PDB file of C-alpha atoms in Angstrom:
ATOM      1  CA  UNK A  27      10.835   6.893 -18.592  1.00  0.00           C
ATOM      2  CA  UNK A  28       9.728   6.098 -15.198  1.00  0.00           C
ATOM      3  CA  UNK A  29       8.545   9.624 -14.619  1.00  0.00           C
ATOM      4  CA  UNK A  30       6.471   9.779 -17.501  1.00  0.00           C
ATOM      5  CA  UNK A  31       5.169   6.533 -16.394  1.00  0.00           C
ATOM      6  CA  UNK A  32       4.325   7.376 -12.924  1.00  0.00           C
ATOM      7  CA  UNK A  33       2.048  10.692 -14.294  1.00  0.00           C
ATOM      8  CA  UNK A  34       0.374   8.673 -16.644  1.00  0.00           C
ATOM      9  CA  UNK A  35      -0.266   6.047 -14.359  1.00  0.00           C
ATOM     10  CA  UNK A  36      -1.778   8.865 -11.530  1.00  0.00           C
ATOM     11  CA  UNK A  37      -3.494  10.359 -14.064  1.00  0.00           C
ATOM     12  CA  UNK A  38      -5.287   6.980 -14.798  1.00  0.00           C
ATOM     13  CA  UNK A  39      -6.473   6.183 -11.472  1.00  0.00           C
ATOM     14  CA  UNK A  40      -5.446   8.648  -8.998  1.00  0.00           C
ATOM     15  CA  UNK A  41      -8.638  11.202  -9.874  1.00  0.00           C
ATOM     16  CA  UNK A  42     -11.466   8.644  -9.844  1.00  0.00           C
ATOM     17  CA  UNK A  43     -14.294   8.575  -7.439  1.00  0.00           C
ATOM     18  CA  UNK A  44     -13.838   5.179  -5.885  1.00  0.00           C
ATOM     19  CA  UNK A  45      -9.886   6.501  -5.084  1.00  0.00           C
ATOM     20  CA  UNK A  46     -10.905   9.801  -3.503  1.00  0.00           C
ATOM     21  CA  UNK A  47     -13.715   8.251  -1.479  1.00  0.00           C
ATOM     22  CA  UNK A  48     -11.313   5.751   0.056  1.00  0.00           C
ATOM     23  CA  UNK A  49      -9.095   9.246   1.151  1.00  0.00           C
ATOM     24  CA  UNK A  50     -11.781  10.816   2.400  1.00  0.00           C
ATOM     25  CA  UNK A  51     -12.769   7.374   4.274  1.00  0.00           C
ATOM     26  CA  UNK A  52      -8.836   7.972   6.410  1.00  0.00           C
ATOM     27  CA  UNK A  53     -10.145  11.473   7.118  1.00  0.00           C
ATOM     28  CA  UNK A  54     -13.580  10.362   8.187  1.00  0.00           C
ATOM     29  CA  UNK A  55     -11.538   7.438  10.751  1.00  0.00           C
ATOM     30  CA  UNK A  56      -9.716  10.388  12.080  1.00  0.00           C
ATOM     31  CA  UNK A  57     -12.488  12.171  12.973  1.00  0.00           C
ATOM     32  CA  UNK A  58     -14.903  10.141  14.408  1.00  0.00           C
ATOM     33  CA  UNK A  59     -12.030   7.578  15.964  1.00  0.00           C
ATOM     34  CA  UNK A  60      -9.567  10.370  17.330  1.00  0.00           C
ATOM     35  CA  UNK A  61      -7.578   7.517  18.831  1.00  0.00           C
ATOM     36  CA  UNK A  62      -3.736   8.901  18.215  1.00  0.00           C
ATOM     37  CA  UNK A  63      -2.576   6.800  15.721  1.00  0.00           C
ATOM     38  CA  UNK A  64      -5.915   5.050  14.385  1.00  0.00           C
ATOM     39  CA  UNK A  65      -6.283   7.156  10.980  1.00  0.00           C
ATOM     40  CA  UNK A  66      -2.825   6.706  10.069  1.00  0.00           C
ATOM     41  CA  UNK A  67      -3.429   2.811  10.697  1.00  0.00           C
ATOM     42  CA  UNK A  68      -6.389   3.368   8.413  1.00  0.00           C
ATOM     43  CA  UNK A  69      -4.481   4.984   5.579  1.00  0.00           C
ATOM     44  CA  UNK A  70      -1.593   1.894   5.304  1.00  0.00           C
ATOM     45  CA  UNK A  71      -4.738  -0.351   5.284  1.00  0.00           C
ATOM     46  CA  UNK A  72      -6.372   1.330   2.765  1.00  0.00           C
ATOM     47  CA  UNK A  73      -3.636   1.515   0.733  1.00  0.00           C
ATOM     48  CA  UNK A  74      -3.070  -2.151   1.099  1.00  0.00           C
ATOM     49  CA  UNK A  75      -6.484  -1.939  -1.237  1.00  0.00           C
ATOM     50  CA  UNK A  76      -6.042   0.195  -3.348  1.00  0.00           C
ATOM     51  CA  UNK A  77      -2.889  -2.119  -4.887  1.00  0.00           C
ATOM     52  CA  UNK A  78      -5.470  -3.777  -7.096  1.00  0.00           C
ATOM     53  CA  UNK A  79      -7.291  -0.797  -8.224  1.00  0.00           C
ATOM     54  CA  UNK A  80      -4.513   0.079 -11.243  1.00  0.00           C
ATOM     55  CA  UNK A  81      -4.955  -3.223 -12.546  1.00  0.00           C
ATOM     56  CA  UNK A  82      -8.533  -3.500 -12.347  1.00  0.00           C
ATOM     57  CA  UNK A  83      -8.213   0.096 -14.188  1.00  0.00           C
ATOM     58  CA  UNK A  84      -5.842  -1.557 -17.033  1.00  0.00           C
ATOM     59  CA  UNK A  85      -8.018  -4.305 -17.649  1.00  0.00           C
ATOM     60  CA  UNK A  86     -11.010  -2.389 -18.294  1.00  0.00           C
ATOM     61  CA  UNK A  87      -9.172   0.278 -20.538  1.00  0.00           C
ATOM     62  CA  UNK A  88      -7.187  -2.640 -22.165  1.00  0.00           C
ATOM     63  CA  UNK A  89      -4.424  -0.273 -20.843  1.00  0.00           C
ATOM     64  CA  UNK A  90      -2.670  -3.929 -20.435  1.00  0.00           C
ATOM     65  CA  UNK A  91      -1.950  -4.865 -24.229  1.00  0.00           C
ATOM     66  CA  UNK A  92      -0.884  -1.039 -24.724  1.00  0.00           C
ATOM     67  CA  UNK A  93       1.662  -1.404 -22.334  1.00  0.00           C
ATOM     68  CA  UNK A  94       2.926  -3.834 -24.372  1.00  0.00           C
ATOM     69  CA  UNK A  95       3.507  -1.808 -27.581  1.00  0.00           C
ATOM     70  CA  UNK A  96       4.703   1.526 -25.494  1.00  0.00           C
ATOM     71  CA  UNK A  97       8.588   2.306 -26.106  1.00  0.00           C
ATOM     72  CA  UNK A  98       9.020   1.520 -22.733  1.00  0.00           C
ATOM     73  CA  UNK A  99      10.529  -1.271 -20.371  1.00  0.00           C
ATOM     74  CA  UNK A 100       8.706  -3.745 -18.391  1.00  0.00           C
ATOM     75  CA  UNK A 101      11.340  -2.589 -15.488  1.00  0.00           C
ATOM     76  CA  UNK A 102       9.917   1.315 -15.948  1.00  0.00           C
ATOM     77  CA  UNK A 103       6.405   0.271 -15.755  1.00  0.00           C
ATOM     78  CA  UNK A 104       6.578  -1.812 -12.349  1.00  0.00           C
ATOM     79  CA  UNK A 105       8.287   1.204 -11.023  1.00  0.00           C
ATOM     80  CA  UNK A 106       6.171   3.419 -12.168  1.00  0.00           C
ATOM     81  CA  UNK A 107       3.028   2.020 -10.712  1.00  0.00           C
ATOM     82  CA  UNK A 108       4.581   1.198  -7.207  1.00  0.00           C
ATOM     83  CA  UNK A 109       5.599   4.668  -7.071  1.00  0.00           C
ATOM     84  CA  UNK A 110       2.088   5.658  -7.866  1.00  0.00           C
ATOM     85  CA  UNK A 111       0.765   3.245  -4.798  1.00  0.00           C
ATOM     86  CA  UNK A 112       3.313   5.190  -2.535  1.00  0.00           C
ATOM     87  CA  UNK A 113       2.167   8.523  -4.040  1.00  0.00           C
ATOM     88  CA  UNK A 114      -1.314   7.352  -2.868  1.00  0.00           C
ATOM     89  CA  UNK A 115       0.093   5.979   0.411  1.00  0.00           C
ATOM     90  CA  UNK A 116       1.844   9.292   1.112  1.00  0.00           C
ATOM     91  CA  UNK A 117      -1.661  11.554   0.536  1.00  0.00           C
ATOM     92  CA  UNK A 118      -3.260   9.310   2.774  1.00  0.00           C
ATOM     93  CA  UNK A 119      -0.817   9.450   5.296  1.00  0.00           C
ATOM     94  CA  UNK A 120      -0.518  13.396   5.021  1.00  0.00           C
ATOM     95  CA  UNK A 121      -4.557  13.624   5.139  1.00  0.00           C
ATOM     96  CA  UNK A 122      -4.466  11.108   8.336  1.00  0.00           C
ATOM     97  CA  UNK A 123      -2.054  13.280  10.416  1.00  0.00           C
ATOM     98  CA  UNK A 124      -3.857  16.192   9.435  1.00  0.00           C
ATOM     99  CA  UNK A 125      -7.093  15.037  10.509  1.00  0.00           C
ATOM    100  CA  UNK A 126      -5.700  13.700  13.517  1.00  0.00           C
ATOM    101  CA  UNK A 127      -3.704  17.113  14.473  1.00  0.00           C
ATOM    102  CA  UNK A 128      -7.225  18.862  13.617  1.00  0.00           C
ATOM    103  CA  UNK A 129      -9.200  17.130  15.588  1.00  0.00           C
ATOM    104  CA  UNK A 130      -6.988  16.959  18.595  1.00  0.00           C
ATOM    105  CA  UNK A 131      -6.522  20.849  17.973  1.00  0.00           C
ATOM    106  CA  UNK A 132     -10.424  21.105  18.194  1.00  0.00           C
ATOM    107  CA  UNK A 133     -10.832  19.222  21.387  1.00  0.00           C
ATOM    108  CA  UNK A 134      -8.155  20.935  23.339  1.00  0.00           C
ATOM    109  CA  UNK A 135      -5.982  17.373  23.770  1.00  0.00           C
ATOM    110  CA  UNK A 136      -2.408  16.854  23.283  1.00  0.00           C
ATOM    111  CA  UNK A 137      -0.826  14.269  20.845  1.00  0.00           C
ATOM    112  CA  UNK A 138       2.736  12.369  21.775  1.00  0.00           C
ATOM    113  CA  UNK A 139       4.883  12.479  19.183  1.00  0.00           C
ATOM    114  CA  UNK A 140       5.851   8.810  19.672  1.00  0.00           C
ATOM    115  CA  UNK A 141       2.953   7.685  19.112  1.00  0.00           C
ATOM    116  CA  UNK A 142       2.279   9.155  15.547  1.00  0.00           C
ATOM    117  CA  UNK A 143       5.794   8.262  14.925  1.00  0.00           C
ATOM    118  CA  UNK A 144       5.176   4.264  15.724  1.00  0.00           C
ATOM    119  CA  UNK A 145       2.184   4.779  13.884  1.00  0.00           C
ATOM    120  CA  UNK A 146       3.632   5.700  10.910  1.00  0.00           C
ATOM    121  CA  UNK A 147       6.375   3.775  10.668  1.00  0.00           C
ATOM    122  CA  UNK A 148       3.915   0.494  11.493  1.00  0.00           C
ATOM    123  CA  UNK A 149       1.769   1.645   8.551  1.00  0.00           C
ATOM    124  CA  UNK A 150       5.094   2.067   6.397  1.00  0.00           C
ATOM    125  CA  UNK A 151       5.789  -1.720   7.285  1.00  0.00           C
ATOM    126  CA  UNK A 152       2.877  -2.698   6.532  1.00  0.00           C
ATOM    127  CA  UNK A 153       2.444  -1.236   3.247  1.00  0.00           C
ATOM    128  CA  UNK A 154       5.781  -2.573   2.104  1.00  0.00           C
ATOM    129  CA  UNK A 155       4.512  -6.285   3.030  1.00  0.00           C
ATOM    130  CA  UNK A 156       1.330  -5.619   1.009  1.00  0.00           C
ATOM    131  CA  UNK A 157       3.673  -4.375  -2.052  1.00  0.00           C
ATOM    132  CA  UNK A 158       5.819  -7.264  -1.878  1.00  0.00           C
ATOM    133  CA  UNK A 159       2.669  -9.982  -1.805  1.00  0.00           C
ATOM    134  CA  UNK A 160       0.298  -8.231  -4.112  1.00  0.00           C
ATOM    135  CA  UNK A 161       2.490  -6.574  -7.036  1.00  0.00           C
ATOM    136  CA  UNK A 162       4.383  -9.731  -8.120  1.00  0.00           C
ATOM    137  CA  UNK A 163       0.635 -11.876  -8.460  1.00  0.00           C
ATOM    138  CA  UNK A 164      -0.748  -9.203 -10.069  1.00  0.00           C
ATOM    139  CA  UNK A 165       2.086  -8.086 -12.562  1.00  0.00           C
ATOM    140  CA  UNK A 166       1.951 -11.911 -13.680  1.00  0.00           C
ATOM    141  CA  UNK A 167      -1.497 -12.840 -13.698  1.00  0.00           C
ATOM    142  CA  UNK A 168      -3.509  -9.643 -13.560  1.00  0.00           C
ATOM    143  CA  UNK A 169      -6.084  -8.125 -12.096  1.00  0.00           C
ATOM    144  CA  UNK A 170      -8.912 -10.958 -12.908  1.00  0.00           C
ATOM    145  CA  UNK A 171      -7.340 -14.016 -11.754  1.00  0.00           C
ATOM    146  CA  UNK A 172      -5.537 -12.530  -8.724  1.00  0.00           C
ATOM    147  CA  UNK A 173      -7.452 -10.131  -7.325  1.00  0.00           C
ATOM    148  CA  UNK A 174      -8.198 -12.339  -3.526  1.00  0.00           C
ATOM    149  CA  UNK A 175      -4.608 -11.154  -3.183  1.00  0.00           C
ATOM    150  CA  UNK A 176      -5.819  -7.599  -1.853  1.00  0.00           C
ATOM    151  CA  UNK A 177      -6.610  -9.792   1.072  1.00  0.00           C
ATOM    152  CA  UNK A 178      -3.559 -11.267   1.345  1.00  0.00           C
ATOM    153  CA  UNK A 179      -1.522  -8.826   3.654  1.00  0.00           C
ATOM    154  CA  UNK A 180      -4.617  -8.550   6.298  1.00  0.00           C
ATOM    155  CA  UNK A 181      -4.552 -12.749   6.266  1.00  0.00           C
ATOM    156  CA  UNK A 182      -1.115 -13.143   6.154  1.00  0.00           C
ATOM    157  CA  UNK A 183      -0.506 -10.240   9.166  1.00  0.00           C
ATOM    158  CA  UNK A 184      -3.381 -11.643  10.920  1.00  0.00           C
ATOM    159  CA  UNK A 185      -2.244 -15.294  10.624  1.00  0.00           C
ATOM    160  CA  UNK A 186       1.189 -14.278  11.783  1.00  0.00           C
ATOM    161  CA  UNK A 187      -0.239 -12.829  14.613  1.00  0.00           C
ATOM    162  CA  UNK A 188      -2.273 -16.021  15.623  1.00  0.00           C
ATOM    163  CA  UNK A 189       1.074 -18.516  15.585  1.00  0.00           C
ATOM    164  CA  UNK A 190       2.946 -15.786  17.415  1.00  0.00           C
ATOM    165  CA  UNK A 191       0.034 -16.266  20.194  1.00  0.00           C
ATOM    166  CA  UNK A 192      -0.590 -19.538  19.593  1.00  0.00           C
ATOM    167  CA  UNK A 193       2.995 -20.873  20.222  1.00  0.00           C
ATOM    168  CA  UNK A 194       3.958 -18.143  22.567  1.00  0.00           C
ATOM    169  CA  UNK A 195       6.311 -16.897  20.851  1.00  0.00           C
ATOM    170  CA  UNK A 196       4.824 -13.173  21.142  1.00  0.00           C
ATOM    171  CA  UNK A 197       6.040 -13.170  24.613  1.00  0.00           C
ATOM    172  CA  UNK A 198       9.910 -12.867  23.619  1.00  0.00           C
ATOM    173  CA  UNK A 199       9.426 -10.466  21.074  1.00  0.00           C
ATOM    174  CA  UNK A 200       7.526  -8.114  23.474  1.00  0.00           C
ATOM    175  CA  UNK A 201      10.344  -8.495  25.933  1.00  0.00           C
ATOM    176  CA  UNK A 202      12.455  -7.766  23.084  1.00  0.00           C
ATOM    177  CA  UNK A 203      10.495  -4.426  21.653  1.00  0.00           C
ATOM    178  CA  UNK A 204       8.662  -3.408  24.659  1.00  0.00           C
ATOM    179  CA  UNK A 205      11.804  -1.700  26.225  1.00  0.00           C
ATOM    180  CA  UNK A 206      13.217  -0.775  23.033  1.00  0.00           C
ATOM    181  CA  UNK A 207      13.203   3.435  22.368  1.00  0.00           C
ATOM    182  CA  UNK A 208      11.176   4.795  19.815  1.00  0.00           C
ATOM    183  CA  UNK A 209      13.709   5.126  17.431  1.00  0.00           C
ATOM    184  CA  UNK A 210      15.000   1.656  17.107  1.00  0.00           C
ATOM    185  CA  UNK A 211      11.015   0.855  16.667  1.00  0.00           C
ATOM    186  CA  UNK A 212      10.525   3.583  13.604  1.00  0.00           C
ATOM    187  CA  UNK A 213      13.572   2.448  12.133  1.00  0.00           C
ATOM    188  CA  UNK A 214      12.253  -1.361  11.763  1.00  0.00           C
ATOM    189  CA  UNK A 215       8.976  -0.287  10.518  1.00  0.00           C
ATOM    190  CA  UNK A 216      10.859   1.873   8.107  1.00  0.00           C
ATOM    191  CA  UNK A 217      13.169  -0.734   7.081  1.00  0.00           C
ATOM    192  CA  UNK A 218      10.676  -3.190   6.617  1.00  0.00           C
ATOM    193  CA  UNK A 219       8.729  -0.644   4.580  1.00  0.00           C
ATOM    194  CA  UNK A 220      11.570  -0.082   2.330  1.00  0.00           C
ATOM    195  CA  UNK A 221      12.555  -4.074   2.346  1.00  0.00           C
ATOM    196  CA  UNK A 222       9.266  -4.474   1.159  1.00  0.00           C
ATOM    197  CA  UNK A 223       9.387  -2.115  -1.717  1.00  0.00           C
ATOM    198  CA  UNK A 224      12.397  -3.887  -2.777  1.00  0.00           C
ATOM    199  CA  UNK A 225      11.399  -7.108  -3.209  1.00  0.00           C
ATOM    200  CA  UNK A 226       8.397  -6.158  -5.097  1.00  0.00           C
ATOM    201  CA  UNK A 227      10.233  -4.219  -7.448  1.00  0.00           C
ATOM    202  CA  UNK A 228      12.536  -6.949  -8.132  1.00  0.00           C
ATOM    203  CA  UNK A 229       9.987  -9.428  -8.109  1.00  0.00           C
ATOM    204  CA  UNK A 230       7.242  -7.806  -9.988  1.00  0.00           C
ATOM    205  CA  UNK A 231      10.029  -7.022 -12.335  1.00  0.00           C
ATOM    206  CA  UNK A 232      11.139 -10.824 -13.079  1.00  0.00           C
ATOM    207  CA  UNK A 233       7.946 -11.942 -13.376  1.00  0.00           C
ATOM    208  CA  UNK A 234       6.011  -9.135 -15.521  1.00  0.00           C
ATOM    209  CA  UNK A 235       9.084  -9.851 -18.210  1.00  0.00           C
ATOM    210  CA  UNK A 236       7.937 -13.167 -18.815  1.00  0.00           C
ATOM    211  CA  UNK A 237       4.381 -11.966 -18.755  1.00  0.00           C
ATOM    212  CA  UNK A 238       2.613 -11.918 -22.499  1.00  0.00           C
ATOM    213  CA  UNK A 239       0.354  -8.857 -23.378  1.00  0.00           C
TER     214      UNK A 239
END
């Protein structure tokens, strides 16, 4: 059932304005910023977003209670809708390396592959942290009394970042990853990516059984 899920869950959201404006937004950063890398930045961080824009959607279609009285499990609807958020993550991605191949095409400049790679794989981490924070809050509460939590991943990566400086603690870990290839550094982003997708399925999944609709 998760298939049939996942379309009806795209077909819900996916084609609305507000959802195609925010794609055309990562091709608009890779155009005007045609920093290597910066688009593809702007995709995981719109995506980050867009996590609350399914709920929102349910609420206002009382899509909610239906789910409720659909012949299907709570487990096939979490993973339905975070495969629909990597479905959106993935088009934004794909748009975001186009533009940024385009544009570096039109100006006659050369991209490294490295740094597209890091790129991605930093915007795969961080899409995976916003999963994990956001979908469990908002499969338990909804979209009304949780939505601050699109914020969450920006604060949370933010606030991370001001400890590591604050304590000096960021020093290490560039020693550590500086001199590390580029393959060792894709690989964690993936990982954490994927980590992150875990947990929220499992998470989202406790939590949204105990959840009354």
């Amino acid at each position: 059932m998760i298939p049939v899920f996942l379309r009806f869950d795209l077909q819900s959201w996916f084609p609305r304005r507000q959802t195609l404006l925010t794609l055309l937004l990562v091709v608009a950063v890779g155009i005007i910023l045609p920093l290597p890398g910066m688009a593809i930045i702007a995709a995981a961080l719109v995506t980050s977003l867009m996590v609350s824009t399914p709920f929102l959607g349910d609420e206002r279609g009382r899509l909610d209670t239906l789910y409720g009285v659909l012949p299907v499990s709570r487990g096939s609807i979490v993973a339905g809708r975070a495969l629909s958020l990597v479905v959106y993550y993935l088009v934004a991605t794909t748009l975001a390396v186009g533009a940024t191949v385009a544009v570096a095409a039109v100006r006659g400049s050369s991209i490294s592959p490295s740094i597209l790679l890091l790129a991605l794989a930093a915007g795969a981490g961080f899409v995976g942290i916003s999963l994990a924070l956001q979908l469990p809050v908002f499969f338990r509460i909804g979209y009304s009394r949780g939505r601050l939590m699109a914020y969450a991943p920006t604060i949370v990566i933010a606030g991370g970042a001001w400890v590591l400086q604050a304590t000096g603690l960021h020093t290490p870990l560039l020693d550590i990853f500086a001199p590390a290839p580029t393959a060792a550094l894709v690989a964690v982003g993936v990982g954490i990516g994927a980590l992150g997708l875990l947990i929220a399925l499992g998470t989202s999944t406790a939590s949204y059984r105990t959840r009354e609709l």
